[in-house]
GROMACS .gro file of C-alpha atoms in nm:
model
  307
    1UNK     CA    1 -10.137  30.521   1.554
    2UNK     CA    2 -10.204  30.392   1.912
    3UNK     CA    3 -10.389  30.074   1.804
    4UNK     CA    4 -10.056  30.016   1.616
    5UNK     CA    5  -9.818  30.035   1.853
    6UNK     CA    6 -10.052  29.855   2.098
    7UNK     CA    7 -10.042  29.562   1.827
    8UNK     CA    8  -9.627  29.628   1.795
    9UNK     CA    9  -9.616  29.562   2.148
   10UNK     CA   10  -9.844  29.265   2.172
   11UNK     CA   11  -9.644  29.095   1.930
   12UNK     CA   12  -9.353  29.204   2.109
   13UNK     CA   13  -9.434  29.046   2.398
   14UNK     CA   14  -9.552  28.704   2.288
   15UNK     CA   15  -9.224  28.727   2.063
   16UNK     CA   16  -9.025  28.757   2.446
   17UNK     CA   17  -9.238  28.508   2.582
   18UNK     CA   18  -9.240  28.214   2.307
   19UNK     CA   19  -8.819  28.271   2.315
   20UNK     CA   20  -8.818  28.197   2.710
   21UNK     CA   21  -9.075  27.919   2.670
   22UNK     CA   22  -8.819  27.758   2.435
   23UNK     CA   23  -8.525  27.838   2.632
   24UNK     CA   24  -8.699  27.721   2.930
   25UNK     CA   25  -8.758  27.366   2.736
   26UNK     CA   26  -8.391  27.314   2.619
   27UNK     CA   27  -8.235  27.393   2.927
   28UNK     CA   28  -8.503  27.130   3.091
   29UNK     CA   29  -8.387  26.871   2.811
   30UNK     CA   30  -8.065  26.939   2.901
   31UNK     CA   31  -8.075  26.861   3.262
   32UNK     CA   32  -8.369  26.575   3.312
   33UNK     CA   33  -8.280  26.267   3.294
   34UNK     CA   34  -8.347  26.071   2.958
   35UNK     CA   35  -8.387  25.781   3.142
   36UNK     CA   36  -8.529  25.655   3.454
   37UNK     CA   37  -8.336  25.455   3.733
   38UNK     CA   38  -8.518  25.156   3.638
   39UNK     CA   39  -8.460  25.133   3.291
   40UNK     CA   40  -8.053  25.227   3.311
   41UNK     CA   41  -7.968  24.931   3.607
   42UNK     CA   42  -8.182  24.695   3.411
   43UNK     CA   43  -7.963  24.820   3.047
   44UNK     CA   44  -7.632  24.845   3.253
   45UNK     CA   45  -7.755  24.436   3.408
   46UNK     CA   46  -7.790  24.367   2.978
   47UNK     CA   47  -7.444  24.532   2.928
   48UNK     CA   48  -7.244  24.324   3.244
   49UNK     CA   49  -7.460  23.969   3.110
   50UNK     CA   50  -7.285  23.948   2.781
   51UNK     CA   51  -6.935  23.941   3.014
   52UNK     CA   52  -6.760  23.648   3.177
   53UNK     CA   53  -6.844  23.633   3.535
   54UNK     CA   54  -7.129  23.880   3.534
   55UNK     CA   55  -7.190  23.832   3.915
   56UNK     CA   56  -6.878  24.057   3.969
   57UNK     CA   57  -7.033  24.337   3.809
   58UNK     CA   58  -7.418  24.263   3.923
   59UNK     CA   59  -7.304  24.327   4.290
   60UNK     CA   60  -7.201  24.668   4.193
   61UNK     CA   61  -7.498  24.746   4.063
   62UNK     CA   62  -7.733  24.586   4.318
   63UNK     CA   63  -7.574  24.845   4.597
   64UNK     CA   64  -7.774  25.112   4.729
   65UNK     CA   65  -7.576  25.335   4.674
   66UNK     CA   66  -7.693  25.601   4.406
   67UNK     CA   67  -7.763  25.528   4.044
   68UNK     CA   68  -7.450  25.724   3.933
   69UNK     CA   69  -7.198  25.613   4.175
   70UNK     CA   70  -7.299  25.289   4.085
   71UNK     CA   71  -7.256  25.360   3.697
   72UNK     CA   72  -6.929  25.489   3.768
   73UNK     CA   73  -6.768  25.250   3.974
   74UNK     CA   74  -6.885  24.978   3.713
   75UNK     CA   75  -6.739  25.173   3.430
   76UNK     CA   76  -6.425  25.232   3.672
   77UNK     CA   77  -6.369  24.842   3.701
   78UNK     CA   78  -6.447  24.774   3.353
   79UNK     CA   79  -6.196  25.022   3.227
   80UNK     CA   80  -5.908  24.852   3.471
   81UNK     CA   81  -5.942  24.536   3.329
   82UNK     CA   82  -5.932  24.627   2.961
   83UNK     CA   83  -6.301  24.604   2.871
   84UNK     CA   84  -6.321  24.971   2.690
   85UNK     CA   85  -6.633  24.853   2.472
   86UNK     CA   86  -6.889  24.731   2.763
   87UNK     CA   87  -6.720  25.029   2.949
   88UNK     CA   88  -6.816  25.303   2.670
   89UNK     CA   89  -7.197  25.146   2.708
   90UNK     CA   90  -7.171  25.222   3.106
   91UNK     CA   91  -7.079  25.545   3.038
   92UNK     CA   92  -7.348  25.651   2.791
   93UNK     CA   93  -7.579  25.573   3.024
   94UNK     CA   94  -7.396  25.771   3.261
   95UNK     CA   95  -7.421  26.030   3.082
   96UNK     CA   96  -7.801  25.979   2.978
   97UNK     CA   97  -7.893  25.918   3.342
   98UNK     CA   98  -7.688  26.205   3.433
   99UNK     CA   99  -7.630  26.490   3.180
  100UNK     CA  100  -7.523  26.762   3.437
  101UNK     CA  101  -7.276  26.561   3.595
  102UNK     CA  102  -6.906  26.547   3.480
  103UNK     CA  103  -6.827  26.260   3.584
  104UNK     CA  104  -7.016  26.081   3.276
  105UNK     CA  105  -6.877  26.289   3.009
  106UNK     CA  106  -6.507  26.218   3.140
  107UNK     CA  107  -6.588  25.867   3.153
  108UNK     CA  108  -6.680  25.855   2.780
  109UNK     CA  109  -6.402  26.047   2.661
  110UNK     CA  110  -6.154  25.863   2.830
  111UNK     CA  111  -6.339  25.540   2.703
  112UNK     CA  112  -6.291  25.740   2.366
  113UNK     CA  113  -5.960  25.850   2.375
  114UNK     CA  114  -5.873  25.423   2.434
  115UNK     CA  115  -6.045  25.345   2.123
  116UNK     CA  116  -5.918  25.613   1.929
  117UNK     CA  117  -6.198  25.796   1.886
  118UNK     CA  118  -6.002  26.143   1.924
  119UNK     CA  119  -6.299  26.394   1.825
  120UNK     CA  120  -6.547  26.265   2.020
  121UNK     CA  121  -6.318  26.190   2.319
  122UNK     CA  122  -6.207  26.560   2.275
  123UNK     CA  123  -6.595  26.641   2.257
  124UNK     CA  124  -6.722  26.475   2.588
  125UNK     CA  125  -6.393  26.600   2.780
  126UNK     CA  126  -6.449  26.972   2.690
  127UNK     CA  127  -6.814  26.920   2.817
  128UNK     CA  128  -6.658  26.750   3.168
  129UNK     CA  129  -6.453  27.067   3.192
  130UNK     CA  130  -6.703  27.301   3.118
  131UNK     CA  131  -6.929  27.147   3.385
  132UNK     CA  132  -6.621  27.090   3.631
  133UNK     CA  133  -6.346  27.324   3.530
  134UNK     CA  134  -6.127  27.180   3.845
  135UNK     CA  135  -6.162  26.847   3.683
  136UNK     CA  136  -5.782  26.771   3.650
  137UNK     CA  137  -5.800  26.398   3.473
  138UNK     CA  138  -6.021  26.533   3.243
  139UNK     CA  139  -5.746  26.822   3.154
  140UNK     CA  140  -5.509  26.567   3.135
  141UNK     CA  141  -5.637  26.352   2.908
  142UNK     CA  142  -5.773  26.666   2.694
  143UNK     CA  143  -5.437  26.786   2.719
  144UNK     CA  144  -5.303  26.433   2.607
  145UNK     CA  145  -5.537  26.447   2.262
  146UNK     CA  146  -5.478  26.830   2.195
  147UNK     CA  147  -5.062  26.703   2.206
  148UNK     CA  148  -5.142  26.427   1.974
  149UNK     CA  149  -5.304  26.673   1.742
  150UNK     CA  150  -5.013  26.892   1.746
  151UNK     CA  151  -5.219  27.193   1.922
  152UNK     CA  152  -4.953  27.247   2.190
  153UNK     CA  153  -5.096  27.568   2.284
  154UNK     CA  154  -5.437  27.495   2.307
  155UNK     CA  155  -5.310  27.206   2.557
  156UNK     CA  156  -5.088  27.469   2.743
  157UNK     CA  157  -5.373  27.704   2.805
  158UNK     CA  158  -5.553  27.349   2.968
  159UNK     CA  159  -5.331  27.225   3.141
  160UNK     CA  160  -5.224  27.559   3.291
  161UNK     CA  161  -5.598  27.593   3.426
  162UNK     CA  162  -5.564  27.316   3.618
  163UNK     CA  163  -5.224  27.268   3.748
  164UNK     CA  164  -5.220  27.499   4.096
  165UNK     CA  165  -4.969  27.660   4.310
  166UNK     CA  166  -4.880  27.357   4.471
  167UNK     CA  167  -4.832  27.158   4.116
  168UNK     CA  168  -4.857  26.800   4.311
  169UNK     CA  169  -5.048  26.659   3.939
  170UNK     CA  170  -4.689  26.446   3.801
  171UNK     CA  171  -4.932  26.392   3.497
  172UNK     CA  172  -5.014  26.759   3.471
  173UNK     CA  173  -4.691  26.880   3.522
  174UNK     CA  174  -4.512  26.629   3.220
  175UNK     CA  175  -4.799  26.668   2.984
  176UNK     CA  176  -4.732  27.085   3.042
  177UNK     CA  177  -4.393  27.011   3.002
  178UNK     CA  178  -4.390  26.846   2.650
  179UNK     CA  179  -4.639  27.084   2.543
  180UNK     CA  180  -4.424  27.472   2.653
  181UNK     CA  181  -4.152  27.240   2.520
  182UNK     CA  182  -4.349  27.245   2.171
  183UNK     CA  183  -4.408  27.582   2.175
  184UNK     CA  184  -4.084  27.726   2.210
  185UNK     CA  185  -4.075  27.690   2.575
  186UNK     CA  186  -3.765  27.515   2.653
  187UNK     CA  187  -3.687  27.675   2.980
  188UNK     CA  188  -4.094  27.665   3.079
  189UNK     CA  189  -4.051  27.275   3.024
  190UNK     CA  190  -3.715  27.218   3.197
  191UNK     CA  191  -3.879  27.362   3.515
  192UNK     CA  192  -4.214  27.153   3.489
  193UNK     CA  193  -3.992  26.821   3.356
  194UNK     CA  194  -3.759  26.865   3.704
  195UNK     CA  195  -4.071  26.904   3.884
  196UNK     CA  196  -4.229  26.560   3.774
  197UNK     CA  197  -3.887  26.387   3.795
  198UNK     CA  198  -3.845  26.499   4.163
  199UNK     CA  199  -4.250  26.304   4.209
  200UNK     CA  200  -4.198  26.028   4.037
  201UNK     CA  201  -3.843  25.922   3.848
  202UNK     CA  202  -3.951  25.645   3.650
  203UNK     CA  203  -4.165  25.844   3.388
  204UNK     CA  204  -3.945  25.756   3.041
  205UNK     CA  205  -4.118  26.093   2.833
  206UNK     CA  206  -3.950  26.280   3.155
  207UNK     CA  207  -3.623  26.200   3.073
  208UNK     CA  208  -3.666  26.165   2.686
  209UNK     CA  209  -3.808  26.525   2.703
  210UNK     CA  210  -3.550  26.644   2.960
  211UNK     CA  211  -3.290  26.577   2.723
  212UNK     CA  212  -3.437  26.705   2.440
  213UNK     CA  213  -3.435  27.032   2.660
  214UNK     CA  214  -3.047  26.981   2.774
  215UNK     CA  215  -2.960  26.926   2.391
  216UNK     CA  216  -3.135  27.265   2.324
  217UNK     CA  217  -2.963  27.398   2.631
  218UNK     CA  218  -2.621  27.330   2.440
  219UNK     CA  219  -2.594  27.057   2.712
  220UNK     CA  220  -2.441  26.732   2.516
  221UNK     CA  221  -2.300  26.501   2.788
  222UNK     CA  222  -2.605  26.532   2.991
  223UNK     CA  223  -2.835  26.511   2.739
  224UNK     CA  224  -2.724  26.195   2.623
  225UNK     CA  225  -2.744  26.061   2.996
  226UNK     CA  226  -3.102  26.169   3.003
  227UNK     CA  227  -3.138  25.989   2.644
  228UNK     CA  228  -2.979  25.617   2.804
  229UNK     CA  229  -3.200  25.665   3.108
  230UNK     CA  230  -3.499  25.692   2.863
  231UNK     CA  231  -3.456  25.397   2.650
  232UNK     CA  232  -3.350  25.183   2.991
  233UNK     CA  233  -3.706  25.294   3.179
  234UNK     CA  234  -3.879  25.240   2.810
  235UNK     CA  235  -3.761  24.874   2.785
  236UNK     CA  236  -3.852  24.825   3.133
  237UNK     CA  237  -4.194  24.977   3.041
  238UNK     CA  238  -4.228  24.735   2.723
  239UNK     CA  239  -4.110  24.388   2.923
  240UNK     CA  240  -4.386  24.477   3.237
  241UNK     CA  241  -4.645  24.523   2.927
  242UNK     CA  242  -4.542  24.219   2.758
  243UNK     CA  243  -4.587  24.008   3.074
  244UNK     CA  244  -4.914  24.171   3.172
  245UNK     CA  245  -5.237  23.997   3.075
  246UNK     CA  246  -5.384  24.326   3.007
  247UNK     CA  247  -5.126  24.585   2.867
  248UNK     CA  248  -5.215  24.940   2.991
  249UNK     CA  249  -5.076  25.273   2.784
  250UNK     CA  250  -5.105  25.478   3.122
  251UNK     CA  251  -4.824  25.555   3.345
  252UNK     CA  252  -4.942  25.525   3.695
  253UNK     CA  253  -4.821  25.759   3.964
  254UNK     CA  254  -4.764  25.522   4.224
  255UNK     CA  255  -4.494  25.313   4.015
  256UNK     CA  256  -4.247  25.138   4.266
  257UNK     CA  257  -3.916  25.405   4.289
  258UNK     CA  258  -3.600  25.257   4.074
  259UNK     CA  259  -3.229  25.335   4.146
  260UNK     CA  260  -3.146  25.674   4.014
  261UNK     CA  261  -2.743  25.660   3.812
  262UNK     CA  262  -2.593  25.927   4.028
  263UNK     CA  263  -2.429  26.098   3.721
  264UNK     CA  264  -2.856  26.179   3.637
  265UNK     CA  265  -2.892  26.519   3.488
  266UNK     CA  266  -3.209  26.589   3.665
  267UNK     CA  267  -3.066  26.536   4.004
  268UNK     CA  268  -3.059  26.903   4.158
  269UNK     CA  269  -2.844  26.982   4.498
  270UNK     CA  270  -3.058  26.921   4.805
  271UNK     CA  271  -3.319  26.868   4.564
  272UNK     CA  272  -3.588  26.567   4.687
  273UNK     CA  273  -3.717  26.345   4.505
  274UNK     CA  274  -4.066  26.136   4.564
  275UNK     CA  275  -4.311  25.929   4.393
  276UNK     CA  276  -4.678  26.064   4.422
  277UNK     CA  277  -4.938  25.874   4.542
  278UNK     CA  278  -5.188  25.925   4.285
  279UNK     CA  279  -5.524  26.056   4.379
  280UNK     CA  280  -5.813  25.723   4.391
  281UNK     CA  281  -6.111  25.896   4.489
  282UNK     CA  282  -6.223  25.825   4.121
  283UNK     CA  283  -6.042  25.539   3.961
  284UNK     CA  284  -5.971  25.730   3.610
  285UNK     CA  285  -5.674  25.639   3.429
  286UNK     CA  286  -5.477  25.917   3.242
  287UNK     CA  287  -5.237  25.950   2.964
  288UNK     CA  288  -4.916  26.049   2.989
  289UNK     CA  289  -4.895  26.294   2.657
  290UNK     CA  290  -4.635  26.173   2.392
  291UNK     CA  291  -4.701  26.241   2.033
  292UNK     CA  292  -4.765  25.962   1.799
  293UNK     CA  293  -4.381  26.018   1.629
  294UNK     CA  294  -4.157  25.872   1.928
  295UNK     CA  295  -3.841  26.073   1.914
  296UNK     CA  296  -3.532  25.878   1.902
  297UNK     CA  297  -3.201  26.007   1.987
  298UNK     CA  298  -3.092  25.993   1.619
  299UNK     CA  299  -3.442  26.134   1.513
  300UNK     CA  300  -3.352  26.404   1.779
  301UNK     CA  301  -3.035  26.557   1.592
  302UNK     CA  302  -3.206  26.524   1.236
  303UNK     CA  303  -3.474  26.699   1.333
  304UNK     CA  304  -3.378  27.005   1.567
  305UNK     CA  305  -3.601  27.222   1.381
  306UNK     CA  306  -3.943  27.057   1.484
  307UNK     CA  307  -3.780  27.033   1.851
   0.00000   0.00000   0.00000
């Protein structure tokens, strides 16, 4: 009986210690590196080569600063000037070079997101989050594809993670806004939708969405306001996108102010209003969330019940 349990317990234990042995091994996979510094510059130098002007790019990576600031700052200019596919390479290596680091994972799903790669960009932003759960552009943009996908309350529960007390995000606070709005949330989304309108009143999805709100709010007249003011800041969107050499889909925070109509529905007594600056500590783009289907004001009144 005792030389059985003895042998129980021996088994026991080398049952304990073979489990941390391979725990031990996938959490060191996890973090090392899969490559060494070496051997990402010199496949980030192959990646910058097949480009026009190369010695641009070279200089970034012939700083001394560190191997991932340097990966990120080339994937940051790459991204600015349109070039998503070199960009996506930078970023996988990021991300090999790096795995513990957010910054490589947003990267990639942004990159992601622009091709239209939805589940994988959804993928590599949940893993920036769960490394960096402050990481607001990465909520954003997660927040941007859950939208898209019609999971408004999966984005709510996101977005809401990130936004703060002070809510000084204008991207957070419209893509939170469309999404409460989507859920049943109208007064939720008013609040959020003033909020971004008093940061930056150019946004057209602010005032498309505020007047879907003012229409549920029995709210006609102004509604319709809200509506012209929409389509006016939309064809001003389309004709700077049209003369641009590279279009961008992002709205950028720090778009010049316009003249406000003073009949505007969202202008609130004493209320003031200011364009945010736009944080640039790390040169990400994000989405302003709109669903695919881009609501009309006769598409509006045909279709309350989806509203």
């Amino acid at each position: 009986m005792t030389v059985t349990v003895g042998i129980i317990l021996v088994a026991l234990s080398l049952a304990i210690l073979i489990f941390a042995l391979v725990r031990a091994k996938r959490q060191s996979s996890q973090s090392e590196p899969l490559m060494d510094e070496d051997t990402v510059i010199q496949q980030a130098f192959e990646v910058v080569d097949t480009l026009d002007n190369p010695e641009q790019y070279s200089k970034i990576l012939l700083s001394q600063e560190p191997v991932e600031v340097r990966l990120a700052k080339l994937f940051d200019q790459l991204f600015a000037e349109g070039k998503i596919s070199p960009a996506e390479k930078v970023a996988k290596l990021l991300v090999q070079f790096a795995p513990d680091l957010a910054a490589g994972y947003a990267r990639l799903g942004l990159a992601h997101l622009r091709m239209g790669n939805l589940e994988s960009a959804e993928k590599n932003l949940k893993t920036a989050l769960e490394i960096d759960p402050e990481d607001v552009r990465s909520a954003n943009n997660l927040g941007y594809i859950l939208n898209q996908r019609g999971r408004y309350a999966e984005s709510v529960a996101v977005l809401e993670s990130v936004l703060g007390e002070d809510e000084q995000n204008v991207v957070t606070l419209v893509n939170l806004g469309i999404a409460k709005y989507h859920i049943g949330d109208v007064d939720g989304a008013y609040e959020l939708l003033n909020s971004a309108y008093k940061k930056n009143p150019n946004i057209p999805e602010v005032h498309l969405y505020i007047g879907h709100c003012l229409k549920q709010f029995g709210d006609e007249k102004r509604a319709q306001i809200a509506y012209a003011r929409y389509e006016e800041l939309k064809k001003a969107k389309e004709q700077d996108a049209q003369r641009s050499e590279s279009p961008r889909s992002e709205e950028k925070e720090s778009a010049e102010p316009q003249k406000e109509p003073e009949n505007s529905p969202q202008k609130e007594e004493g209320g003031e209003k200011s364009v945010a600056s736009g944080g640039q500590e790390e040169q990400i783009e994000e989405e302003i969330v709109v669903p695919d289907r881009k609501e009309t004001i006769t598409e509006q009144e045909d279709s309350q019940e989806e509203k």
